[in-house]
Short mmCIF file of C-alpha atoms in Angstrom, two decimals:
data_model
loop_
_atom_site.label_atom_id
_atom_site.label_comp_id
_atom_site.label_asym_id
_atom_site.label_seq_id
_atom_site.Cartn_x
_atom_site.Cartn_y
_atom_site.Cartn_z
CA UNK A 1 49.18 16.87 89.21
CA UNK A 2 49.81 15.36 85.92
CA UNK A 3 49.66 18.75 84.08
CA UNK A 4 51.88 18.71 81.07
CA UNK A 5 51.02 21.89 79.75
CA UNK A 6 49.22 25.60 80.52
CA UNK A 7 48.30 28.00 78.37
CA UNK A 8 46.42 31.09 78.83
CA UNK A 9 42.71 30.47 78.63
CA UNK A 10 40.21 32.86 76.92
CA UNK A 11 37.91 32.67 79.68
CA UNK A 12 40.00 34.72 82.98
CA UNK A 13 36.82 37.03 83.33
CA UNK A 14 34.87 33.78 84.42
CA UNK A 15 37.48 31.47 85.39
CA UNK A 16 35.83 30.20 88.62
CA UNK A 17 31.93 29.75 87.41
CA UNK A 18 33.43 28.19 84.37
CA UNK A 19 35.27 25.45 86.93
CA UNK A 20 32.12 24.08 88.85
CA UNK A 21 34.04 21.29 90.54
CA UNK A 22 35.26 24.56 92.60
CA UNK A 23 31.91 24.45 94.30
CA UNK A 24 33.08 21.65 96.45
CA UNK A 25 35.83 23.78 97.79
CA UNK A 26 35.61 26.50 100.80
CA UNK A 27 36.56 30.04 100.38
CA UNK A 28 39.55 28.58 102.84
CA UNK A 29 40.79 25.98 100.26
CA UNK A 30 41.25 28.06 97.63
CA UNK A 31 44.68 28.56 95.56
CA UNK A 32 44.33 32.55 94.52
CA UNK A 33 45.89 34.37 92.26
CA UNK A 34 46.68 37.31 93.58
CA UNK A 35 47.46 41.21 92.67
CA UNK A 36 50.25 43.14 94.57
CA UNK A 37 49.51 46.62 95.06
CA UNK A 38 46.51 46.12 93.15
CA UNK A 39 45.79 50.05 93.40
CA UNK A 40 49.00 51.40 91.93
CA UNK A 41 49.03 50.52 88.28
CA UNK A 42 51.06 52.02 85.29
CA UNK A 43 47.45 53.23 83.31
CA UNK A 44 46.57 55.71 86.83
CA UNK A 45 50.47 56.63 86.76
CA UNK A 46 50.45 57.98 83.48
CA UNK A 47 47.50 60.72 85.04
CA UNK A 48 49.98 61.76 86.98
CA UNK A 49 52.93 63.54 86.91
CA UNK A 50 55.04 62.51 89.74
CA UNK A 51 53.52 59.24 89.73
CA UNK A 52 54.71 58.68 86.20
CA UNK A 53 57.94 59.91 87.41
CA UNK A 54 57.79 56.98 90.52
CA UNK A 55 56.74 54.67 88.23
CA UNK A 56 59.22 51.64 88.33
CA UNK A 57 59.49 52.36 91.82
CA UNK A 58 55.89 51.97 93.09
CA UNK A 59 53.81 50.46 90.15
CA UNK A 60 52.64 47.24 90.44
CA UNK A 61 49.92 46.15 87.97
CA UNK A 62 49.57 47.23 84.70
CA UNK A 63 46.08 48.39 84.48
CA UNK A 64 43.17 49.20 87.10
CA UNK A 65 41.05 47.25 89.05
CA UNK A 66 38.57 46.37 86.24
CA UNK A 67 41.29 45.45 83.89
CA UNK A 68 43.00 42.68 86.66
CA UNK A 69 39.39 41.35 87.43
CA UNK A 70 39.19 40.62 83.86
CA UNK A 71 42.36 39.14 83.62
CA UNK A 72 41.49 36.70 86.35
CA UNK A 73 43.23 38.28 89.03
CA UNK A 74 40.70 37.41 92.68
CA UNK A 75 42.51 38.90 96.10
CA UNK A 76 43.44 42.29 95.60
CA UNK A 77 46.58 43.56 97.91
CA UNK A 78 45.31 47.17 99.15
CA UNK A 79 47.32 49.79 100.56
CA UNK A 80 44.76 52.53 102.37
CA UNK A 81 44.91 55.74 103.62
CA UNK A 82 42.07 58.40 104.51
CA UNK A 83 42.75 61.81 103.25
CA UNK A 84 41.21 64.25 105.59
CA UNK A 85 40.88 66.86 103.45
CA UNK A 86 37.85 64.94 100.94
CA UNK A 87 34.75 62.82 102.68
CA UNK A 88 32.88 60.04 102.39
CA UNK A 89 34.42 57.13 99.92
CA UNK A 90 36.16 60.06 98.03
CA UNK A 91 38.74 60.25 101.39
CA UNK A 92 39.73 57.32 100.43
CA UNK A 93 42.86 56.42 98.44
CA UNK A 94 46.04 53.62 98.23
CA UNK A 95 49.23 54.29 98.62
CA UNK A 96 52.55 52.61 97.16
CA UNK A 97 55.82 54.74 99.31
CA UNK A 98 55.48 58.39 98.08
CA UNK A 99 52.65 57.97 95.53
CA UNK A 100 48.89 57.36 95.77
CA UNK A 101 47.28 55.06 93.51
CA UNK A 102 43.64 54.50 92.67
CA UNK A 103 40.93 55.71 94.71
CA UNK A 104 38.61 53.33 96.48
CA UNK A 105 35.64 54.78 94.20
CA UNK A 106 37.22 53.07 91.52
CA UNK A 107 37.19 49.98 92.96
CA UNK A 108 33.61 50.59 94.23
CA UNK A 109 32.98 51.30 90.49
CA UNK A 110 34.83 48.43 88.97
CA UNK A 111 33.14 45.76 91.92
CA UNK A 112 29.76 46.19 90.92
CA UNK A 113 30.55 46.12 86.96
CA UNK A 114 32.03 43.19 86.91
CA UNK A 115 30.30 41.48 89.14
CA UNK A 116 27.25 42.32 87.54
CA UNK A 117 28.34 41.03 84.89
CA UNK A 118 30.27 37.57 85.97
CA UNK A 119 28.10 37.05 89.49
CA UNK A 120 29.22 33.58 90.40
CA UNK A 121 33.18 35.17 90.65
CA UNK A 122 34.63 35.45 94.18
CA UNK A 123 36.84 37.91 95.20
CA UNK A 124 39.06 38.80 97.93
CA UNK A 125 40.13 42.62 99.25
CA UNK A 126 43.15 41.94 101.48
CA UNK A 127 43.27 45.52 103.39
CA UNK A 128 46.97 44.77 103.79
CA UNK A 129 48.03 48.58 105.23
CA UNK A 130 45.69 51.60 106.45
CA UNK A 131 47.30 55.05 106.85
CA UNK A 132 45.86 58.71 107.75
CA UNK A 133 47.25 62.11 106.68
CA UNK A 134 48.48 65.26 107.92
CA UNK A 135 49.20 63.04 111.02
CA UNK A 136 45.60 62.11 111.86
CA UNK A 137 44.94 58.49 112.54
CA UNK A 138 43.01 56.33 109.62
CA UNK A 139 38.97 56.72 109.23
CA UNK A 140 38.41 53.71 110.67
CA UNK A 141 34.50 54.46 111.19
CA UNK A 142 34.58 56.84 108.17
CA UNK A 143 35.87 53.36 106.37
CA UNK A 144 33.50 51.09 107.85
CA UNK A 145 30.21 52.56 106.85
CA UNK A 146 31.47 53.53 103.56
CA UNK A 147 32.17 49.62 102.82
CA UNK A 148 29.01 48.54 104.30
CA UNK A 149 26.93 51.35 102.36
CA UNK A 150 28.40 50.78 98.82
CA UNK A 151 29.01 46.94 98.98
CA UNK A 152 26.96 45.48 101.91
CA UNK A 153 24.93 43.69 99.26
CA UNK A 154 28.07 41.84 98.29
CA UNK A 155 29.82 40.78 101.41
CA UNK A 156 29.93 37.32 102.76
CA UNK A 157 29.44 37.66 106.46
CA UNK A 158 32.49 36.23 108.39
CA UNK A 159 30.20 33.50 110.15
CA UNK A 160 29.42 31.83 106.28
CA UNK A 161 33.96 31.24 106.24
CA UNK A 162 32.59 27.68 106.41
CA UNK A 163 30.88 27.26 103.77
CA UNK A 164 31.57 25.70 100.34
CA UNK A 165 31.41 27.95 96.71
CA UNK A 166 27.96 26.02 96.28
CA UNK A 167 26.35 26.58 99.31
CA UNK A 168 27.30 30.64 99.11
CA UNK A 169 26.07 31.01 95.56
CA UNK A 170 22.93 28.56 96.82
CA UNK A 171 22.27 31.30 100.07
CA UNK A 172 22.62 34.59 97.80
CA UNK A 173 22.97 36.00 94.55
CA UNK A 174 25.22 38.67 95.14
CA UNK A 175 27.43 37.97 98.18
CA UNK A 176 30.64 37.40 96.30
CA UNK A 177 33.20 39.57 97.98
CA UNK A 178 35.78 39.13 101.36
CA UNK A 179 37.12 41.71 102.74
CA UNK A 180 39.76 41.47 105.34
CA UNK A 181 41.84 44.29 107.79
CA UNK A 182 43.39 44.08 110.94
CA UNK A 183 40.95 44.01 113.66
CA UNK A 184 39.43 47.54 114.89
CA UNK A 185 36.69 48.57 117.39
CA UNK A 186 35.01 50.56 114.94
CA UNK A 187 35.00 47.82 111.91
CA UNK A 188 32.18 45.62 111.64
CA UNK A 189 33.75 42.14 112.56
CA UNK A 190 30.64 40.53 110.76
CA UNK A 191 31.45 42.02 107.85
CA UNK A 192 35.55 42.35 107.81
CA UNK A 193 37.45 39.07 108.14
CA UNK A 194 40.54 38.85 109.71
CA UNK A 195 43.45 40.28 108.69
CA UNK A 196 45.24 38.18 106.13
CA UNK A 197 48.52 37.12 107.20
CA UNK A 198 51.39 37.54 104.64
CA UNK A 199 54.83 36.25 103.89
CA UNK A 200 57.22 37.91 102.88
CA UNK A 201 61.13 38.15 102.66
CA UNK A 202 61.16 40.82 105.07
CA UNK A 203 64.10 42.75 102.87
CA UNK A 204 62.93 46.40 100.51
CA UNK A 205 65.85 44.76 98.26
CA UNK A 206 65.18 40.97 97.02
CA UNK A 207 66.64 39.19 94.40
CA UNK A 208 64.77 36.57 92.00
CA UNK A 209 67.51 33.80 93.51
CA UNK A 210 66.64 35.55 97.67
CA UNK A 211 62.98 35.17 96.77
CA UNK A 212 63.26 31.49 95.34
CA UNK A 213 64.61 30.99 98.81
CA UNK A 214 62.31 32.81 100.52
CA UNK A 215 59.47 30.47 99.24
CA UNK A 216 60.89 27.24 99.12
CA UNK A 217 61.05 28.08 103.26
CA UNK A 218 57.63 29.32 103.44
CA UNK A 219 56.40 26.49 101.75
CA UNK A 220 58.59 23.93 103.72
CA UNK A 221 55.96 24.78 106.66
CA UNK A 222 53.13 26.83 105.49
CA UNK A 223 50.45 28.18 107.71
CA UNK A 224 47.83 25.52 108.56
CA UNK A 225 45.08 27.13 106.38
CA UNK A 226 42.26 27.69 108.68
CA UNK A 227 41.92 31.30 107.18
CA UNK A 228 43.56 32.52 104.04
CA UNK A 229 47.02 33.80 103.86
CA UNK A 230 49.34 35.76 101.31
CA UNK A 231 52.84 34.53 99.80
CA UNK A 232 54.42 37.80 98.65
CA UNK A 233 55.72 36.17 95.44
CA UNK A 234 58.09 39.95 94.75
CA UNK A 235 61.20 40.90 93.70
CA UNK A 236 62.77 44.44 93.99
CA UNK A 237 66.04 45.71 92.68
CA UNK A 238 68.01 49.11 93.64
CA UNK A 239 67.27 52.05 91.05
CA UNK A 240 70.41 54.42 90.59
CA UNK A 241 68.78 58.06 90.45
CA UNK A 242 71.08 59.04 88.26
CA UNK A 243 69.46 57.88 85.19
CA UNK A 244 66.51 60.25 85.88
CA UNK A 245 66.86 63.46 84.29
CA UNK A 246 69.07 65.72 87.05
CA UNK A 247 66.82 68.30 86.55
CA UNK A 248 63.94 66.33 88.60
CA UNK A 249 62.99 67.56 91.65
CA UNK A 250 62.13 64.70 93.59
CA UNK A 251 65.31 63.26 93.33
CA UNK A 252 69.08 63.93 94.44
CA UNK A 253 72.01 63.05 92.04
CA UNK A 254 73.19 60.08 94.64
CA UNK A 255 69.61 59.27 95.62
CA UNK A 256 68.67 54.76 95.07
CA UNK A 257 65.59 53.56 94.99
CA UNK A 258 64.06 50.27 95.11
CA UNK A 259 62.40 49.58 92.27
CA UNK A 260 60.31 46.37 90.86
CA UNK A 261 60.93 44.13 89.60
CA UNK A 262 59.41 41.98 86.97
CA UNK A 263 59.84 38.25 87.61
CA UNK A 264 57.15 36.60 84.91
CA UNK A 265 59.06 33.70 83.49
CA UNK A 266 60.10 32.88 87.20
CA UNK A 267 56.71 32.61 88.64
CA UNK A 268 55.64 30.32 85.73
CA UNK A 269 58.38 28.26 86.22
CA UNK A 270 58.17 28.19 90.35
CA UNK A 271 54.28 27.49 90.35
CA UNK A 272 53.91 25.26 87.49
CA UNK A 273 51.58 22.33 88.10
CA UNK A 274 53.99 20.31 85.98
CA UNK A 275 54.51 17.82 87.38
CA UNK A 276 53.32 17.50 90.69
CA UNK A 277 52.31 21.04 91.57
CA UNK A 278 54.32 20.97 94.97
CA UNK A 279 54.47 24.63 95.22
CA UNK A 280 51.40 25.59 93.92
CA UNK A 281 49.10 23.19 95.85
CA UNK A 282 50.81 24.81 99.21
CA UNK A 283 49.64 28.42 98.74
CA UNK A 284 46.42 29.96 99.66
CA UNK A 285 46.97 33.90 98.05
CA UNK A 286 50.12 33.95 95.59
CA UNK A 287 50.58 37.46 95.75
CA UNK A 288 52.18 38.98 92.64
CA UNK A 289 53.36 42.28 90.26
CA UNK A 290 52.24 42.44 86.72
CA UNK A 291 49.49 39.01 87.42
CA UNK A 292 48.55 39.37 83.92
CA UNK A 293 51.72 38.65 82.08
CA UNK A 294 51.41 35.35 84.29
CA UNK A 295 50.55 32.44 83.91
CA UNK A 296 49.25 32.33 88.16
CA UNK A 297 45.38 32.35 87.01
CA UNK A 298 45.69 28.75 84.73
CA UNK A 299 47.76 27.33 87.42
CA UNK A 300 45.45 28.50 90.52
CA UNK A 301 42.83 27.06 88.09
CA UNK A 302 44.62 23.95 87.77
CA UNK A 303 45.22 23.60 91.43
CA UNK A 304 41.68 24.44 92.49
CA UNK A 305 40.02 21.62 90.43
CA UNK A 306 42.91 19.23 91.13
CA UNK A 307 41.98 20.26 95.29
CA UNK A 308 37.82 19.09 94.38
CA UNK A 309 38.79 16.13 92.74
CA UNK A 310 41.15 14.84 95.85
CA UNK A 311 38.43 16.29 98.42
#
């Protein structure tokens, strides 16, 4: 790609209307930077007590949604379940293993202020897992016509998946979000893509060195890219209980946990566009912890306008 060097740019909270060779480019084609777990983040674990305590087990991100929009971040990895004790959008909540994350009001919430602010920025809500409690099944309709209600105005319809950046922005002002789950009678399949396929390493436990390996596979024959799909770009270690304090609760003295992993000068190194961008130019959603101690937005920028100028 004939990048030589990347450096954080000033500009994350716009990165894509501030690129408008993008336009070219179908929703398809992109390279995006990704959030994993984009609902559990250390700033919503520190409300909580036992989520503080499950902290470097289940936290992903380090702040919420608004704070990863701004830093550039554009498919968000969500975990759902319906809590069937609370209604409407309030029922609604993600999940990381034992602990709950940010409710999907707040991403509601943080949606329409940044895109009201920065309306020419796409994003992407991979529904990656849905759950219900107390052993009832997920709120699929519940879930449905809470989405359409409080975001209808911002969804592109699956039947516009054809269509370039420019011709979506040309169509409507506001329809800047995907959102993709699996496939359910009672979800809209106008309104929620497919589900986005990920790869992953298919271990709890994966090394830096396992996940290196993991990707150069993946990427040796990707999928053909008619649809987006998710690299789980990851790495978790086992957690010895025993350095928690013994009088915790939640935890037995011979108790191990996996816990993440943070992998930031790897993924620079692995998806650098320097020098030909091999990796990087494979992936469609680079799906990582901690996105904003990356470098993943530059490169995905970097890869985008290096895809419009070949097109």
């Amino acid at each position: 790609m004939n990048i030589t060097h990347t450096q954080k740019i000033s500009f994350r909270h716009e990165w894509m209307s501030k690129t408008p060779s993008m336009d070219g480019l179908t929703l398809n084609q992109l390279v995006w930077p990704g959030a994993h777990n984009s609902g559990m983040d250390l700033y919503t674990a520190s409300q909580h007590i036992i989520n503080s305590v499950l902290a470097s087990h289940t936290m992903s991100q380090n702040g919420p949604y608004i704070q990863q929009l701004n830093s550039g971040a554009r498919a968000l990895d969500l975990r759902i379940f319906s809590n069937s004790r609370n209604t409407d959008i309030y029922q609604f909540e993600t999940f990381h293993g034992p602990a709950t994350g940010s409710p999907i009001s707040d991403l509601v919430k943080a949606l329409d202020f940044f895109l009201d602010k920065n309306p020419d920025e796409f994003i992407l809500l991979d529904v990656h897992q849905t759950e219900g409690s107390q052993g009832n099944r997920f709120a699929f309709k519940d879930f449905n016509d809470v989405i359409n209600r409080r975001l209808g105005d911002r969804l592109i319809p699956f039947e516009n998946r054809h269509l370039t950046l420019g011709e979506l922005k040309a169509i409507s002002r506001t329809q800047r979000v995907v959102i993709a789950a699996s496939e359910h009678p009672e979800l809209d399949a106008q309104v929620f893509w497919p589900k986005i396929q990920h790869r992953w390493s298919g271990q709890d436990l994966t090394s830096p060195s396992e996940l290196k390996q993991h990707i150069a596979r993946t990427l040796d024959n990707p999928p053909d890219g008619s649809q987006p799909w998710s690299l789980s770009a990851t790495s978790y270690i086992m957690f010895d209980a025993s350095a928690i304090s013994p009088i915790d609760p939640l935890f037995g003295a011979n108790d191990t946990f996996a816990r993440v992993n943070k992998i930031t000068d790897e993924l620079n190194e692995w998806f650098s566009p320097s020098p030909s961008g091999e990796w990087l130019l494979k992936c469609s959603i680079i799906n990582v912890d901690f996105i904003d101690e990356t470098l993943l937005v530059e490169y995905c920028r970097e890869a985008n306008m290096y895809k419009a100028l070949k097109k």
